[in-house]
Short mmCIF file of C-alpha atoms and ligand atoms in Angstrom, two decimals:
data_model
loop_
_atom_site.label_atom_id
_atom_site.label_comp_id
_atom_site.label_asym_id
_atom_site.label_seq_id
_atom_site.Cartn_x
_atom_site.Cartn_y
_atom_site.Cartn_z
CA MET A 1 182.78 138.67 209.65
CA SER A 2 186.13 140.22 211.55
CA ALA A 3 187.56 137.40 213.71
CA PRO A 4 186.68 138.37 217.62
CA LEU A 5 189.26 140.27 219.51
CA LEU A 6 189.05 138.65 222.56
CA SER A 7 186.90 135.64 223.19
CA VAL A 8 185.61 133.62 226.38
CA GLU A 9 185.25 130.01 226.03
CA ASN A 10 183.52 127.72 228.20
CA LEU A 11 184.84 130.16 230.99
CA SER A 12 183.80 128.79 234.93
CA ILE A 13 185.10 130.96 238.05
CA SER A 14 184.08 129.98 241.63
CA TYR A 15 185.01 131.77 245.00
CA ARG A 16 186.17 130.01 248.18
CA SER A 17 184.37 130.81 250.84
CA GLU A 18 182.89 129.53 254.15
CA GLU A 19 179.41 127.84 253.67
CA GLY A 20 181.55 126.00 250.01
CA ALA A 21 182.60 127.18 246.72
CA VAL A 22 180.70 129.92 244.98
CA GLN A 23 179.86 129.55 241.21
CA ALA A 24 179.82 132.63 240.53
CA LEU A 25 180.53 132.26 236.44
CA ARG A 26 179.16 129.10 235.20
CA HIS A 27 180.52 127.94 231.07
CA ALA A 28 179.90 131.54 229.73
CA THR A 29 181.07 131.90 226.24
CA LEU A 30 181.31 136.07 224.42
CA GLU A 31 182.95 137.35 222.10
CA ALA A 32 183.98 141.39 221.21
CA ARG A 33 185.35 142.09 217.67
CA ALA A 34 187.55 145.07 216.40
CA GLY A 35 185.23 148.16 217.02
CA GLU A 36 182.43 146.62 218.48
CA ALA A 37 181.11 148.35 222.16
CA ILE A 38 179.19 144.85 224.12
CA GLY A 39 177.02 145.17 226.64
CA ILE A 40 177.37 142.85 229.36
CA VAL A 41 173.78 143.35 231.49
CA GLY A 42 171.76 141.54 234.42
CA GLU A 43 170.73 142.36 238.45
CA SER A 44 173.04 142.46 240.63
CA GLY A 45 174.87 139.28 241.69
CA CYS A 46 174.63 137.40 238.67
CA GLY A 47 178.69 137.77 237.86
CA LYS A 48 178.51 140.47 235.43
CA SER A 49 182.16 141.91 237.09
CA THR A 50 183.57 138.01 238.27
CA LEU A 51 183.30 138.13 234.24
CA ALA A 52 184.89 141.68 233.16
CA SER A 53 187.58 141.30 236.37
CA ALA A 54 188.91 138.09 234.21
CA LEU A 55 188.69 139.67 231.03
CA ILE A 56 191.78 141.47 232.43
CA ASN A 57 193.02 138.41 234.61
CA LEU A 58 192.50 140.80 237.99
CA LEU A 59 190.17 137.70 239.62
CA ALA A 60 190.01 138.40 243.57
CA ARG A 61 192.65 135.83 245.75
CA ASN A 62 189.36 133.38 246.19
CA ALA A 63 188.66 133.10 242.95
CA ARG A 64 189.34 129.90 240.93
CA VAL A 65 189.19 128.74 237.12
CA THR A 66 186.57 125.52 236.87
CA SER A 67 186.96 125.17 232.94
CA GLY A 68 187.84 127.35 229.30
CA GLY A 69 190.12 130.38 229.73
CA VAL A 70 190.13 134.37 227.91
CA MET A 71 191.66 134.44 224.99
CA PHE A 72 193.29 137.57 223.63
CA GLY A 73 196.03 137.47 220.74
CA GLY A 74 196.22 133.82 220.38
CA ARG A 75 196.47 132.95 224.35
CA ASP A 76 194.82 132.18 227.59
CA ILE A 77 194.83 134.86 229.20
CA LEU A 78 194.52 133.33 232.17
CA SER A 79 197.94 131.43 232.53
CA LEU A 80 200.02 134.14 231.83
CA ASN A 81 202.33 134.89 234.48
CA ASP A 82 202.72 138.30 236.75
CA ARG A 83 205.25 139.83 234.10
CA GLU A 84 203.56 139.01 231.18
CA LYS A 85 199.74 139.89 233.32
CA ARG A 86 200.92 143.52 233.84
CA SER A 87 202.14 143.65 230.34
CA LEU A 88 199.19 142.40 229.48
CA ARG A 89 197.06 144.58 231.58
CA GLY A 90 197.05 148.68 230.16
CA ARG A 91 198.36 148.36 227.22
CA HIS A 92 196.09 145.54 225.87
CA ILE A 93 193.63 145.56 227.61
CA ALA A 94 191.91 148.09 230.51
CA MET A 95 189.47 148.58 232.93
CA ILE A 96 187.32 151.50 234.10
CA PHE A 97 186.44 150.94 237.62
CA GLN A 98 182.69 152.04 239.21
CA ASP A 99 185.00 153.26 241.71
CA PRO A 100 187.30 156.19 240.13
CA MET A 101 189.43 156.36 243.22
CA THR A 102 190.42 152.11 241.96
CA SER A 103 192.68 153.75 239.31
CA PHE A 104 194.77 156.34 240.82
CA ASN A 105 196.86 155.89 243.88
CA PRO A 106 196.15 158.77 246.62
CA VAL A 107 199.56 160.11 247.46
CA LEU A 108 200.35 160.71 243.80
CA THR A 109 198.95 164.07 241.62
CA ILE A 110 196.56 162.81 238.56
CA GLY A 111 199.62 164.06 236.14
CA GLU A 112 202.21 162.54 237.72
CA GLN A 113 199.63 158.98 236.92
CA LEU A 114 198.73 159.67 233.24
CA ILE A 115 202.79 160.54 232.88
CA ASP A 116 203.68 157.46 234.35
CA PHE A 117 200.35 155.10 232.77
CA GLN A 118 202.29 155.85 229.03
CA ASP A 119 205.29 153.55 230.20
CA GLN A 120 205.13 151.79 227.51
CA ARG A 121 206.27 154.89 225.13
CA GLY A 122 209.72 154.50 226.57
CA ASN A 123 211.62 156.31 224.31
CA MET A 124 209.13 159.39 224.64
CA PRO A 125 210.52 162.72 227.17
CA ARG A 126 208.27 163.06 230.38
CA SER A 127 207.37 166.64 229.05
CA GLU A 128 205.62 165.53 225.55
CA LYS A 129 204.03 162.91 228.06
CA LYS A 130 202.53 165.94 229.65
CA VAL A 131 201.55 166.90 226.78
CA ARG A 132 199.58 164.14 225.66
CA ALA A 133 197.47 163.83 229.00
CA ALA A 134 196.92 166.99 229.34
CA ALA A 135 195.44 166.89 226.21
CA MET A 136 193.66 163.49 226.75
CA LEU A 137 192.44 165.12 229.36
CA ARG A 138 190.82 167.87 227.54
CA GLN A 139 189.22 164.96 225.52
CA VAL A 140 187.31 163.66 228.32
CA GLY A 141 185.77 166.86 228.98
CA ILE A 142 188.07 167.74 231.40
CA SER A 143 187.90 171.99 230.46
CA ASP A 144 190.77 173.31 232.87
CA PRO A 145 193.98 169.87 232.29
CA SER A 146 196.80 171.85 233.66
CA ARG A 147 195.22 172.66 236.61
CA CYS A 148 193.59 169.20 237.07
CA LEU A 149 197.00 167.57 236.32
CA ASP A 150 198.10 169.11 239.22
CA ARG A 151 195.91 167.85 241.30
CA TYR A 152 195.26 164.98 243.47
CA VAL A 153 192.44 162.24 243.48
CA HIS A 154 190.77 163.56 246.17
CA GLU A 155 190.50 166.81 244.57
CA LEU A 156 188.23 166.32 242.07
CA SER A 157 184.49 165.56 242.05
CA GLY A 158 183.00 161.82 241.11
CA GLY A 159 181.89 163.12 237.55
CA MET A 160 185.76 164.89 236.92
CA ARG A 161 187.59 161.71 239.07
CA GLN A 162 185.72 158.72 236.07
CA ARG A 163 186.73 161.57 233.42
CA ALA A 164 190.55 161.42 234.21
CA ALA A 165 190.34 157.93 234.76
CA ILE A 166 188.33 157.13 231.66
CA ALA A 167 191.46 159.19 230.11
CA ALA A 168 194.17 157.34 231.85
CA ALA A 169 192.60 154.11 230.29
CA LEU A 170 193.05 155.33 226.76
CA LEU A 171 196.36 156.74 227.28
CA MET A 172 197.67 153.09 227.09
CA THR A 173 195.39 152.78 223.51
CA PRO A 174 194.28 149.71 224.43
CA GLU A 175 192.78 146.89 222.23
CA VAL A 176 190.23 146.34 224.78
CA LEU A 177 188.13 148.54 227.14
CA VAL A 178 185.86 147.19 230.14
CA ALA A 179 184.38 149.61 231.68
CA ASP A 180 182.07 147.86 234.36
CA GLU A 181 179.32 150.09 236.52
CA PRO A 182 181.52 152.67 234.99
CA THR A 183 178.26 155.38 236.13
CA THR A 184 176.82 153.97 238.43
CA ALA A 185 178.86 155.47 241.25
CA LEU A 186 177.58 158.85 240.07
CA ASP A 187 174.25 161.04 240.10
CA VAL A 188 172.15 161.41 237.06
CA THR A 189 173.67 164.43 234.99
CA MET A 190 177.10 163.12 235.83
CA GLU A 191 175.64 159.69 234.40
CA ALA A 192 174.27 160.96 231.09
CA GLN A 193 177.37 163.27 231.16
CA ILE A 194 180.06 160.04 231.22
CA ILE A 195 177.12 157.78 228.79
CA HIS A 196 177.77 161.07 226.44
CA LEU A 197 181.47 161.17 226.27
CA LEU A 198 182.00 157.32 225.62
CA ARG A 199 179.67 157.61 223.15
CA GLU A 200 182.12 160.19 221.29
CA LEU A 201 184.61 158.29 222.51
CA ARG A 202 183.41 155.25 220.60
CA ARG A 203 183.09 157.00 217.41
CA ASP A 204 187.08 156.91 216.91
CA TYR A 205 188.17 153.85 218.63
CA ASN A 206 188.84 151.20 216.69
CA GLY A 207 189.50 148.67 219.61
CA ALA A 208 186.35 146.57 221.16
CA ILE A 209 184.17 148.79 224.21
CA ILE A 210 182.79 146.10 227.09
CA ILE A 211 180.99 147.80 228.61
CA VAL A 212 179.65 146.41 231.98
CA THR A 213 175.55 147.97 233.32
CA HIS A 214 172.59 147.23 234.88
CA HIS A 215 171.66 150.33 233.21
CA LEU A 216 169.87 149.41 230.27
CA GLY A 217 169.20 152.60 228.45
CA LEU A 218 173.33 152.61 228.88
CA VAL A 219 173.81 149.55 226.57
CA GLY A 220 170.32 150.44 223.95
CA GLU A 221 172.38 154.16 223.57
CA LEU A 222 176.32 152.82 223.11
CA CYS A 223 176.24 149.16 222.13
CA ASP A 224 176.18 147.19 218.92
CA ARG A 225 175.76 143.76 220.78
CA VAL A 226 174.29 142.64 224.85
CA TYR A 227 175.58 139.60 226.55
CA VAL A 228 172.16 139.07 229.69
CA MET A 229 172.85 137.19 232.81
CA TYR A 230 171.80 135.63 235.25
CA ALA A 231 173.35 133.85 238.24
CA GLY A 232 176.63 133.28 236.53
CA GLU A 233 175.39 132.12 233.30
CA VAL A 234 174.99 133.95 230.11
CA VAL A 235 170.81 133.64 229.50
CA GLU A 236 170.60 135.21 226.52
CA GLU A 237 172.94 137.36 223.40
CA GLY A 238 172.25 138.96 220.40
CA SER A 239 172.33 142.74 218.51
CA THR A 240 170.72 145.10 221.54
CA ASP A 241 167.92 145.39 218.67
CA ASP A 242 167.33 141.55 218.65
CA VAL A 243 167.64 141.22 222.18
CA TYR A 244 165.63 144.49 223.71
CA HIS A 245 162.73 144.05 220.40
CA ASN A 246 162.40 140.50 220.37
CA PRO A 247 163.71 138.41 223.58
CA ARG A 248 163.39 135.30 223.98
CA HIS A 249 164.77 134.74 227.37
CA PRO A 250 161.97 135.33 230.03
CA TYR A 251 164.78 136.52 232.40
CA THR A 252 165.17 139.74 229.20
CA ARG A 253 161.69 140.09 229.00
CA ALA A 254 161.38 140.17 232.90
CA LEU A 255 164.89 143.41 232.93
CA ILE A 256 163.02 145.26 230.18
CA ALA A 257 159.78 145.01 231.78
CA CYS A 258 161.20 146.72 235.06
CA ASP A 259 163.62 149.20 233.07
CA PRO A 260 162.78 152.73 234.56
CA ALA A 261 162.55 153.68 231.41
CA ASN A 262 159.26 151.55 230.08
CA ILE A 263 157.62 152.22 232.97
CA HIS A 264 155.14 155.20 232.26
CA GLU A 265 152.60 155.78 235.22
CA GLN A 266 154.03 157.80 238.36
CA THR A 267 154.98 154.93 241.14
CA PRO A 268 156.03 155.29 244.23
CA VAL A 269 157.97 151.98 243.69
CA LEU A 270 159.63 150.36 240.31
CA PRO A 271 159.10 147.00 240.12
CA THR A 272 161.51 144.75 240.33
CA ILE A 273 161.75 140.62 239.12
CA PRO A 274 159.17 138.97 242.07
CA GLY A 275 162.07 136.89 243.71
CA ARG A 276 165.36 136.12 244.45
CA LEU A 277 168.78 134.92 243.08
CA PRO A 278 169.38 131.58 243.25
CA ASP A 279 172.02 130.00 246.05
CA LEU A 280 174.98 129.93 243.44
CA VAL A 281 176.88 127.53 246.51
CA ASN A 282 174.24 124.64 245.04
CA PRO A 283 172.88 126.36 241.84
CA PRO A 284 169.63 124.23 240.55
CA LEU A 285 169.17 121.47 238.64
CA GLY A 286 167.39 122.52 235.64
CA CYS A 287 167.05 125.94 234.02
CA SER A 288 168.36 128.92 237.15
CA PHE A 289 165.22 131.06 236.86
CA ALA A 290 162.44 128.47 236.21
CA ALA A 291 161.88 129.69 240.34
CA ARG A 292 161.26 132.87 239.31
CA CYS A 293 159.73 131.99 235.78
CA PRO A 294 155.91 133.11 234.70
CA GLN A 295 156.46 130.37 232.18
CA ALA A 296 158.32 127.47 233.89
CA THR A 297 156.67 124.33 233.19
CA GLY A 298 157.97 120.97 235.05
CA ARG A 299 160.48 120.36 232.70
CA CYS A 300 162.52 123.82 233.51
CA GLN A 301 162.82 122.66 237.53
CA SER A 302 165.02 119.65 236.55
CA VAL A 303 166.45 119.48 233.01
CA THR A 304 169.28 122.01 231.98
CA PRO A 305 168.29 124.43 228.89
CA PRO A 306 170.32 124.29 226.34
CA TYR A 307 171.73 127.51 224.49
CA VAL A 308 169.56 127.65 221.57
CA GLU A 309 170.31 129.43 218.49
CA VAL A 310 166.89 131.72 217.80
CA GLY A 311 168.11 133.88 215.16
CA PRO A 312 171.47 134.89 213.55
CA ARG A 313 173.78 135.70 216.21
CA HIS A 314 170.83 135.57 218.75
CA ALA A 315 170.43 132.40 220.87
CA ALA A 316 169.01 132.12 224.37
CA ARG A 317 169.21 129.52 227.26
CA CYS A 318 165.62 128.61 227.47
CA HIS A 319 163.30 125.57 227.18
CA GLU A 320 160.50 127.26 225.09
CA ALA A 321 162.32 129.52 223.18
CA ALA A 322 164.52 126.13 221.55
CA PRO A 323 162.31 126.19 218.09
N1 LIG B 401 185.55 137.80 246.18
C1 LIG B 401 184.45 136.89 246.51
N2 LIG B 401 184.13 136.17 247.38
C2 LIG B 401 183.21 135.18 247.16
N3 LIG B 401 182.24 135.40 246.82
C3 LIG B 401 181.86 136.30 246.15
C4 LIG B 401 183.34 137.32 245.53
N4 LIG B 401 183.23 138.24 244.49
C5 LIG B 401 181.69 138.00 244.30
N5 LIG B 401 181.42 137.22 244.86
C6 LIG B 401 179.79 136.05 244.85
O1 LIG B 401 180.02 135.78 243.71
C7 LIG B 401 178.59 136.32 242.74
C8 LIG B 401 178.91 136.76 241.64
O2 LIG B 401 179.21 138.08 241.94
P1 LIG B 401 179.30 139.50 240.56
O3 LIG B 401 180.39 139.24 239.51
O4 LIG B 401 180.01 141.14 241.41
O5 LIG B 401 178.64 139.92 240.54
P2 LIG B 401 177.68 141.28 239.66
O6 LIG B 401 179.35 142.31 239.25
O7 LIG B 401 177.17 141.13 238.67
O8 LIG B 401 176.94 142.06 240.89
C9 LIG B 401 177.60 136.34 243.78
O9 LIG B 401 176.94 135.62 244.84
C10 LIG B 401 179.01 137.54 245.15
O10 LIG B 401 178.34 137.90 246.22
MG1 LIG B 402 179.80 144.44 239.85
#
């Protein structure tokens, strides 16, 4: 098996807040290999975006790394200086955000920006960069690329904007592509189209793709491996097949049970996992999921569960999963 292209090692991140330090990410570990698509799933507030932003070193101002790092190309990217950070972003690791407006400057045309995003191709003439930009727009399904190039971001529909943002990321030919909830802001039809597009791109992309989503179907369609997050921790990881068909953490089982795709009866309200996320300023002593877990025992309330291997490259943070 190839060495990981990017690896997150024992990463903990907290945010300063009036209530105290919000422990948004606790001892997270993740590996992405070339050619692999990785999914990160979990309810809102579980730390997915915190992890994704660490992958490109784009942490919020009030964030603090309290342990570990993100290794890429033999270095911890969280310790880069500003100049090194700028050269990392885009060229080596690119991000697609939930809101594609964030990817573009409102006062420049899409074309100007898609040309500028190729600045690593220093001696290529602008006209050639423009041709590349148009070709990429066509590849992401924009049928009239030259018209799109002349537009401003607010003149595009939501779906078009996200396509253009994906084109922008790909033009930089990054080794790692991180997408944080790339379809959440879109309606169902657009979402299906973007999933289809990502699946096609996956086929010819040699880098690693990391997709953050609360949409399990998206991971099922696109990803080789999945990491399940709960309350700032990775609670299960494995091949998408193993995790979906043989989930070993009760939280993973609960997520799957609540997935609309698995609800066959007509219901006016979709089920959710009963209970709430724990307070991340004072995370619980034992298992973070214990208060909501149907199988929890006394031990789960007081003893932190180990992260145990339950199969080849399949692990879960649960006392019950331990062999
Ligand atoms: N800049 C911030 N300042 C304070 N708390 C934050 C900040 N960003 C995120 N959080 C908190 O950190 C936790 C994890 O958030 P986030 O990583 O956005 O989760 P997700 O993407 O899974 O919804 C949440 O409790 C959230 O409220
Ligand atoms: Mg998020």
